[in-house]
Short mmCIF file of C-alpha atoms and ligand atoms in Angstrom, two decimals:
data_model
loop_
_atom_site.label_atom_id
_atom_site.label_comp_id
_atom_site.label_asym_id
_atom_site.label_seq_id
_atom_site.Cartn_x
_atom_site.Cartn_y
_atom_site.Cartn_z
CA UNK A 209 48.30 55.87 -26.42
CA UNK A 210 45.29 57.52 -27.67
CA UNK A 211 41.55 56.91 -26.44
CA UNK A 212 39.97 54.72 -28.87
CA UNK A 213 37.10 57.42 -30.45
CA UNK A 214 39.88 60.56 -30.77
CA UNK A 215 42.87 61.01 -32.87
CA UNK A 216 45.82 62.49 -30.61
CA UNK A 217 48.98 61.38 -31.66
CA UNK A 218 51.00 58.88 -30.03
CA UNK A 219 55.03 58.70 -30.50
CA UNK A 220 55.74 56.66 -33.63
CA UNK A 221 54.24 58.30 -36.58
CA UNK A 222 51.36 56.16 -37.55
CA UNK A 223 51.43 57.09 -41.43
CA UNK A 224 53.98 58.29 -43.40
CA UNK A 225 54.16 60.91 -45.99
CA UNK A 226 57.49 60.80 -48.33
CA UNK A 227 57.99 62.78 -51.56
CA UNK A 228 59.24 62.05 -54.77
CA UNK A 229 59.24 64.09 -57.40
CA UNK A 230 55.21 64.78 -58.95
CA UNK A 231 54.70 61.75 -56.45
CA UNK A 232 53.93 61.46 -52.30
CA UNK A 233 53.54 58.41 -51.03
CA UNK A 234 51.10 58.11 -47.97
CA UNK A 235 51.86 54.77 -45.73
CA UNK A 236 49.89 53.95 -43.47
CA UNK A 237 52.34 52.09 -40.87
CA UNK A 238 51.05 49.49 -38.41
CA UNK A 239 52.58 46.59 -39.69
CA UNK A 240 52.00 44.49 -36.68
CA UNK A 241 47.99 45.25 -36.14
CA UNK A 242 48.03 44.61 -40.18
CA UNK A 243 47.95 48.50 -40.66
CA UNK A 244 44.30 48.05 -38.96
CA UNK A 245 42.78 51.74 -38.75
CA UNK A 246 42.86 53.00 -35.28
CA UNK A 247 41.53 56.67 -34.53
CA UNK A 248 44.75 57.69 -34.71
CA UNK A 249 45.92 56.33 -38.05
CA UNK A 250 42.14 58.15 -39.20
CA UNK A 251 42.89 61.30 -37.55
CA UNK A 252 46.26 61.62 -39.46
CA UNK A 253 45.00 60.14 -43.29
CA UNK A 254 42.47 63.15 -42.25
CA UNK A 255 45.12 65.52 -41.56
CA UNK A 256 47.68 64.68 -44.05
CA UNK A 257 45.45 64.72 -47.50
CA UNK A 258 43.61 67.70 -46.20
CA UNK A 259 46.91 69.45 -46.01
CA UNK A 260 48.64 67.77 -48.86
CA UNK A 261 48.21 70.50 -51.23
CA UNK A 262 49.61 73.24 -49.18
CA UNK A 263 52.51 71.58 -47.64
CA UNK A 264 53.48 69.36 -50.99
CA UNK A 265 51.90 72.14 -54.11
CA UNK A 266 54.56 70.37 -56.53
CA UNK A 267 52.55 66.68 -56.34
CA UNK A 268 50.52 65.50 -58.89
CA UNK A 269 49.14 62.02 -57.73
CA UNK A 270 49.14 60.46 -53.87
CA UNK A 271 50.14 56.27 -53.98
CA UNK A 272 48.06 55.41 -51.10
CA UNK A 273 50.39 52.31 -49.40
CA UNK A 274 50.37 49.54 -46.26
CA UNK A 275 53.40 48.71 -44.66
CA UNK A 276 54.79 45.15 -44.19
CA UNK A 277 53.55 43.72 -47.07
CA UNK A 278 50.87 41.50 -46.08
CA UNK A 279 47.72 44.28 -45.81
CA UNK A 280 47.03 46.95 -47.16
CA UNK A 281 44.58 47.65 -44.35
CA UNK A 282 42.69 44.57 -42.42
CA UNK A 283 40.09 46.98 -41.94
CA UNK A 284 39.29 49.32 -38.42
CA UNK A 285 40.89 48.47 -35.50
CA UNK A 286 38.67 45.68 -33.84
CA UNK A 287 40.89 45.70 -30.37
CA UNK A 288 40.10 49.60 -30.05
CA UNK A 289 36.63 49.27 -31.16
CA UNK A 290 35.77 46.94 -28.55
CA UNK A 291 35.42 49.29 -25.66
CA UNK A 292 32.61 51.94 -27.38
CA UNK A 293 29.50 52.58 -26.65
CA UNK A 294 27.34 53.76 -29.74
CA UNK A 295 27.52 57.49 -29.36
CA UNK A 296 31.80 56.67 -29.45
CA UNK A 297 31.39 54.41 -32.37
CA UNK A 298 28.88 57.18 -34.14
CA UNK A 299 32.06 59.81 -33.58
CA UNK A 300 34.77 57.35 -34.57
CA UNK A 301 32.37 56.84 -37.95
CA UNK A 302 32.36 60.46 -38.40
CA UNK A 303 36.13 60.60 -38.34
CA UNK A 304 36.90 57.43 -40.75
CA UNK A 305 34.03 59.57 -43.21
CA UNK A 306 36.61 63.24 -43.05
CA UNK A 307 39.17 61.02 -43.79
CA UNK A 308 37.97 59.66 -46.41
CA UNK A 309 36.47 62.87 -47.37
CA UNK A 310 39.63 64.42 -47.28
CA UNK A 311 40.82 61.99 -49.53
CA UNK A 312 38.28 62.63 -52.33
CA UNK A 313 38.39 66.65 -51.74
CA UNK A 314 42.45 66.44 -52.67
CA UNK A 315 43.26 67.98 -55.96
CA UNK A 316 45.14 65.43 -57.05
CA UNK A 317 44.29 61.70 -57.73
CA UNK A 318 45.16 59.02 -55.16
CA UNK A 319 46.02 55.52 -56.47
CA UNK A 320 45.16 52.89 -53.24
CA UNK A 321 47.85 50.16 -54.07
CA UNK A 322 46.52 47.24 -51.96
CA UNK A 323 49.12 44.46 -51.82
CA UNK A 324 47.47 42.03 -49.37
CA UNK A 325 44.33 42.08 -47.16
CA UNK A 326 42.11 45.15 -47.74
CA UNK A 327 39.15 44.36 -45.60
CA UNK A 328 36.38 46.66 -43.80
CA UNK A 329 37.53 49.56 -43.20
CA UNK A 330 40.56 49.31 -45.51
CA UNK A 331 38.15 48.42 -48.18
CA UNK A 332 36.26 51.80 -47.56
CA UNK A 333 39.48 53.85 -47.52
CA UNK A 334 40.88 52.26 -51.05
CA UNK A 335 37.39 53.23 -52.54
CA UNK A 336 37.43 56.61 -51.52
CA UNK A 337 40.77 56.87 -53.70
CA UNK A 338 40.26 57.45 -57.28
CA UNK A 339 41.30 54.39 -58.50
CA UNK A 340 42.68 50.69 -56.64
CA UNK A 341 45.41 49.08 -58.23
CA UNK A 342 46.51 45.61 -56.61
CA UNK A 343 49.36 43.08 -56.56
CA UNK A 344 47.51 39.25 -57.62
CA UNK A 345 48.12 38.66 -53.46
CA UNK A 346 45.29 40.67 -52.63
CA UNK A 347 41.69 39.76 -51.05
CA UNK A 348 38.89 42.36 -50.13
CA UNK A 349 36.12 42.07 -48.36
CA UNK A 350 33.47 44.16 -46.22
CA UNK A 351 33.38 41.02 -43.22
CA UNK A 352 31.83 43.78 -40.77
CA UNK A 353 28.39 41.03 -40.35
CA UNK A 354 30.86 38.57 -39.28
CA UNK A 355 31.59 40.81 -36.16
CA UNK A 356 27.85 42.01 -35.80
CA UNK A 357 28.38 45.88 -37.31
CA UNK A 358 28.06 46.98 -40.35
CA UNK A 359 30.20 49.05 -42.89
CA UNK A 360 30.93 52.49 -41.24
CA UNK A 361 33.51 54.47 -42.86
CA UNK A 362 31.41 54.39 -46.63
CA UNK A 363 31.32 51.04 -47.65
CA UNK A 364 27.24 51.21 -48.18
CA UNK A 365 27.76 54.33 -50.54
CA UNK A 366 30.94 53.91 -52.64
CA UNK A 367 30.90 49.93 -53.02
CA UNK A 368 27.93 49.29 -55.08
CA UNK A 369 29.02 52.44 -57.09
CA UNK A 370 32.38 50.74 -57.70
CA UNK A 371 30.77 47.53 -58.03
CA UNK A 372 26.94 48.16 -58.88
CA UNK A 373 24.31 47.54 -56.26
CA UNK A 374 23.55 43.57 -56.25
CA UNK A 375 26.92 42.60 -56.22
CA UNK A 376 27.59 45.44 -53.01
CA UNK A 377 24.90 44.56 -51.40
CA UNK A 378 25.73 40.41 -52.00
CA UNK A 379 29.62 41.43 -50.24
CA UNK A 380 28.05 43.41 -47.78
CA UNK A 381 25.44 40.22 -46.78
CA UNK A 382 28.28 37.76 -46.83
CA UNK A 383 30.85 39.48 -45.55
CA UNK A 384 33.07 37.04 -47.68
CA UNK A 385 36.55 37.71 -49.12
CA UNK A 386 37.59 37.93 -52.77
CA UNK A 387 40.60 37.29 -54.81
CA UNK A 388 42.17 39.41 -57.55
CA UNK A 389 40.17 37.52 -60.12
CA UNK A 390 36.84 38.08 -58.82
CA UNK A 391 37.99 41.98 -57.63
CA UNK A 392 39.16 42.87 -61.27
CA UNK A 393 36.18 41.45 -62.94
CA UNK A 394 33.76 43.45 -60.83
CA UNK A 395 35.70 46.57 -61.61
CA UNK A 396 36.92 47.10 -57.86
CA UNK A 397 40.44 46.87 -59.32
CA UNK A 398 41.79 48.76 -62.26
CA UNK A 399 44.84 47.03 -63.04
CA UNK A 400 46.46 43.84 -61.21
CA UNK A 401 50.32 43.07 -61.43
CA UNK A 402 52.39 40.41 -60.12
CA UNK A 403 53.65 41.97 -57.08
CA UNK A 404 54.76 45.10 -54.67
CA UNK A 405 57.66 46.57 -56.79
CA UNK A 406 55.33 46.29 -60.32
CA UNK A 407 52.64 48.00 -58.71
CA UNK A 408 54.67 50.69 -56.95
CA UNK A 409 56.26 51.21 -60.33
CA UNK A 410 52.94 51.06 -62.37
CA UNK A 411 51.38 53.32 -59.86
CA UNK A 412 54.25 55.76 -60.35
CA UNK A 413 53.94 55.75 -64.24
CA UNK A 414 50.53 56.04 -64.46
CA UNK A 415 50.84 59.45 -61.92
CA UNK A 416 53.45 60.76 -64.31
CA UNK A 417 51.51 60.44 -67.33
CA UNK A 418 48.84 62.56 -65.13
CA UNK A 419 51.67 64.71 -64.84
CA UNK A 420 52.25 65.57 -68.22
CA UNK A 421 48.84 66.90 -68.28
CA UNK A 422 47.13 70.12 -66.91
CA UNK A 423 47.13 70.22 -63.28
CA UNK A 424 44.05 72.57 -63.15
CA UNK A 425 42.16 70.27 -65.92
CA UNK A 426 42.90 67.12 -64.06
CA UNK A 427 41.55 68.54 -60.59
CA UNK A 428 38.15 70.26 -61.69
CA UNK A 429 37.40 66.99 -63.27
CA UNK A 430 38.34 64.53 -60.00
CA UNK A 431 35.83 67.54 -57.94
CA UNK A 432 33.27 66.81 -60.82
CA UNK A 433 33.61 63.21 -60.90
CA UNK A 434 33.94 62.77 -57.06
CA UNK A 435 30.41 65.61 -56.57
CA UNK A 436 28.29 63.92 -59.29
CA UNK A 437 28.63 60.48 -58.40
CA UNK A 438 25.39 59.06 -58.03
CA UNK A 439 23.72 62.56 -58.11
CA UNK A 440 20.15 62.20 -60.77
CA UNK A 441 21.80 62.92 -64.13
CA UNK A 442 20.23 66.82 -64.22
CA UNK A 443 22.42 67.72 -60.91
CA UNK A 444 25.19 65.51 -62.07
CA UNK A 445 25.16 67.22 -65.29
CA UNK A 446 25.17 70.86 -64.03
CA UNK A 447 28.48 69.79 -61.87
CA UNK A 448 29.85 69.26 -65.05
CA UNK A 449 28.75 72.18 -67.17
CA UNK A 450 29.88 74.29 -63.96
CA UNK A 451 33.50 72.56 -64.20
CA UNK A 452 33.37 73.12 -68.48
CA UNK A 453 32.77 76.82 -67.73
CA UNK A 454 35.34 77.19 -64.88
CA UNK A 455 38.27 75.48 -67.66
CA UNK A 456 37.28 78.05 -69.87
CA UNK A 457 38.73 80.36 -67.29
CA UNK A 458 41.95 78.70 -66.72
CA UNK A 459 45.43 79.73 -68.43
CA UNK A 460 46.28 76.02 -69.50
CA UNK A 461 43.01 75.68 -70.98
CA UNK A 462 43.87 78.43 -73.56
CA UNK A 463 47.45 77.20 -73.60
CA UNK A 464 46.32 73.66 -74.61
CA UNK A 465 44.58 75.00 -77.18
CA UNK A 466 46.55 77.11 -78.74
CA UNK A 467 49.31 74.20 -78.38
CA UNK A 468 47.17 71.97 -80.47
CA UNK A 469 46.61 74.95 -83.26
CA UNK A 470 50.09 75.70 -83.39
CA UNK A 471 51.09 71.99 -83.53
CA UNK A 472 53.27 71.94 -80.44
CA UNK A 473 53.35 70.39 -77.06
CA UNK A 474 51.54 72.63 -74.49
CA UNK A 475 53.68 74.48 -72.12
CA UNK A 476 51.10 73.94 -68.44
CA UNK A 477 51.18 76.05 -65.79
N1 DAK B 174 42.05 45.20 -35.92
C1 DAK B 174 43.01 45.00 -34.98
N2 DAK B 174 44.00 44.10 -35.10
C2 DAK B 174 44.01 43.33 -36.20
C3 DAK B 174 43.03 43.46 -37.22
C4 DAK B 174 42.03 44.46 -37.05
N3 DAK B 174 41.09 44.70 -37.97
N4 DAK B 174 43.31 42.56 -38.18
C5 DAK B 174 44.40 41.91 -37.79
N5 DAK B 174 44.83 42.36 -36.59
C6 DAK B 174 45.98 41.91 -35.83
C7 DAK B 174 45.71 40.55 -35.21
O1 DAK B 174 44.98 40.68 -34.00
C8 DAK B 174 47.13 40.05 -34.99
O2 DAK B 174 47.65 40.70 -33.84
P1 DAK B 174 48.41 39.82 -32.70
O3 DAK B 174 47.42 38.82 -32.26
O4 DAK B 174 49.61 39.24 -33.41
O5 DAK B 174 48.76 40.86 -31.67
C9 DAK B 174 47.87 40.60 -36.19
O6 DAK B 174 47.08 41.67 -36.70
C10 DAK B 174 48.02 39.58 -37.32
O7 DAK B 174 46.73 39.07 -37.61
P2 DAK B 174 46.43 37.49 -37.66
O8 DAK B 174 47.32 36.76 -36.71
O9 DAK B 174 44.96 37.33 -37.50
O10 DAK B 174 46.89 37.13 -39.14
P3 DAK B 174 46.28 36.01 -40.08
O11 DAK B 174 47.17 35.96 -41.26
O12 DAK B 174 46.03 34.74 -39.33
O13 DAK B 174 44.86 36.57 -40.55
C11 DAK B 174 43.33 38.26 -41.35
C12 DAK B 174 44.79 37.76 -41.31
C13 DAK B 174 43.30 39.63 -42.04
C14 DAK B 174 42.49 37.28 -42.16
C15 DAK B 174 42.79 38.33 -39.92
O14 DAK B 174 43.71 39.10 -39.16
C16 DAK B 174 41.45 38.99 -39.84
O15 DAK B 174 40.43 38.35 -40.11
N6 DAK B 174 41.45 40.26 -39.41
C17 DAK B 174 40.26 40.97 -39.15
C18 DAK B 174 39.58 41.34 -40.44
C19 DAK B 174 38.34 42.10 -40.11
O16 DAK B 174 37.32 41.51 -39.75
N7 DAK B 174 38.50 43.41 -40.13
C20 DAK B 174 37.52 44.28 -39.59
C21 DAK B 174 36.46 44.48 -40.60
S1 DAK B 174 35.19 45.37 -39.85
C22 DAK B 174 32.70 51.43 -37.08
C23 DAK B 174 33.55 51.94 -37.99
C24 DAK B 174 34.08 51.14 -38.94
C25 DAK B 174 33.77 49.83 -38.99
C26 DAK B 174 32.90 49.34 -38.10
C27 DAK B 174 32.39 50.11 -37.15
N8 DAK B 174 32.20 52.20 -36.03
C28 DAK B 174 32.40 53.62 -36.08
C29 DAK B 174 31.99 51.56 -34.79
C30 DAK B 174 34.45 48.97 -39.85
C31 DAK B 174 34.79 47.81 -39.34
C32 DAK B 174 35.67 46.95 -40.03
O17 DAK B 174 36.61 47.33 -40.64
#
């Protein structure tokens, strides 16, 4: 067992990493607790993505997955949580906000395929991926005033900039769940399908087209996009001058070029 504000391991491995090709899949596996985010399941999401790029240098896109079908996450674990005292529950915050960190400072992008429940904490996690894509099964919510806390892993930060502030802030108040409907018209979601396999499979496709592009292009813009959101648009703006100058120092960006000059298809490095 682990004590509820650290991240030791236990036996089973709470999330799984497998590899396929350009893609890793990242499961997070508690099927039975409805994949609910314990330290340890934060502690390893914190672990694995930070590591990702050294131990996996061939992968070009992370689908971010729950086990068991029915969550994707139901948000942090509410049993474990019960027992802390505020200075725990402060540390435990600190550790879902690496994790998520970690998630955001990866290279690559990470698609968070939610095919159920993706509530609280699970919410938080899927928005610090780059992008959610979700079977029409799903329901999100941030239902932390229901319990008397509030959203601690990010959910007052990256919400209302995936959803813009009044309609955050109205989830957040609430606490009430939405449908697929309501979560692609808000821009939550990306792209809805019709269940696990088409989303897997979309996921997939949409990580290979990212493939076919230049690895070092792709990840200066996530680290621009990921730094300047919500910066004032002069700081937000240098970011991305900074990653326009560091492209000009790249091999593929002269390789793209020259590909487009010559009228061929660019060889990447
Ligand atoms: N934590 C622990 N166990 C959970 C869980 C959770 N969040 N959600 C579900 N489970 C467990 C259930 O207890 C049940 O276990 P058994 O009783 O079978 O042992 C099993 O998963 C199946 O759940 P249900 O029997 O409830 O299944 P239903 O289909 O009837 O309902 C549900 C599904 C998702 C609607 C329901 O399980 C539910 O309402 N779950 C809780 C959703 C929720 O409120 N999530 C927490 C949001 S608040 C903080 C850091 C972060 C946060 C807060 C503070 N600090 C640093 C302190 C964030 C908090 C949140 O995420």
């Amino acid at each position: 067992m682990t004590d509820a504000a650290t991240s030791t391991p236990t036996s089973d491995p709470v999330v799984r990493v497998e590899l396929d090709g350009v893609v890793a899949v990242v499961t997070i596996d508690r099927p039975r607790a409805l994949n609910a985010l314990s330290a340890e399941v934060l502690g390893e999401l914190e672990r694995i993505f930070a590591n990702l790029s050294t131990d996996a240098p061939g992968t070009r896109g992370v689908l971010l997955v729950g086990a068991g079908g029915r969550a994707f996450v139901a948000g942090a674990d509410i049993r474990a949580m019960s027992s802390l005292g505020p200075a725990e529950a402060a540390e435990l915050a600190r550790l879902g906000h690496r994790a998520a960190a970690a998630i955001e400072a990866l290279p690559v992008p990470v698609i968070a395929c939610v095919d159920g429940f993706a509530l609280g904490g699970g919410l938080e996690i899927a928005l610090a991926c780059d992008v959610i894509y979700a079977t029409d099964a799903s329901q999100f919510g941030q239902p932390e005033v229901h319990l008397g806390l509030v959203p601690g892993f990010g959910g007052t930060v990256r919400l209302p900039r995936a959803v813009g502030l009044a309609r955050a802030k109205e989830l957040i108040y609430t606490g009430r769940r939405i449908g697929i409907d309501e979560a692609v018209d808000s821009g939550l979601v990306v792209r809805r399908f019709p269940d696990r396999d088409a989303l897997l499979d979309g996921a997939r496709k949409t990580v290979e087209q990212i493939a076919a592009n230049s690895a070092s292009a792709v990840g200066i813009a996530k680290r621009v996009l990921v730094d300047a959101a919500g910066r004032p648009t002069d700081a937000a703006s240098a970011l991305e001058i900074g990653g326009f100058e560091e492209a000009f120092r790249t091999e593929d960006m002269h390789e793209g070029v020259a590909a487009f000059l010559e009228k061929r298809e660019p060889r990447f490095t």
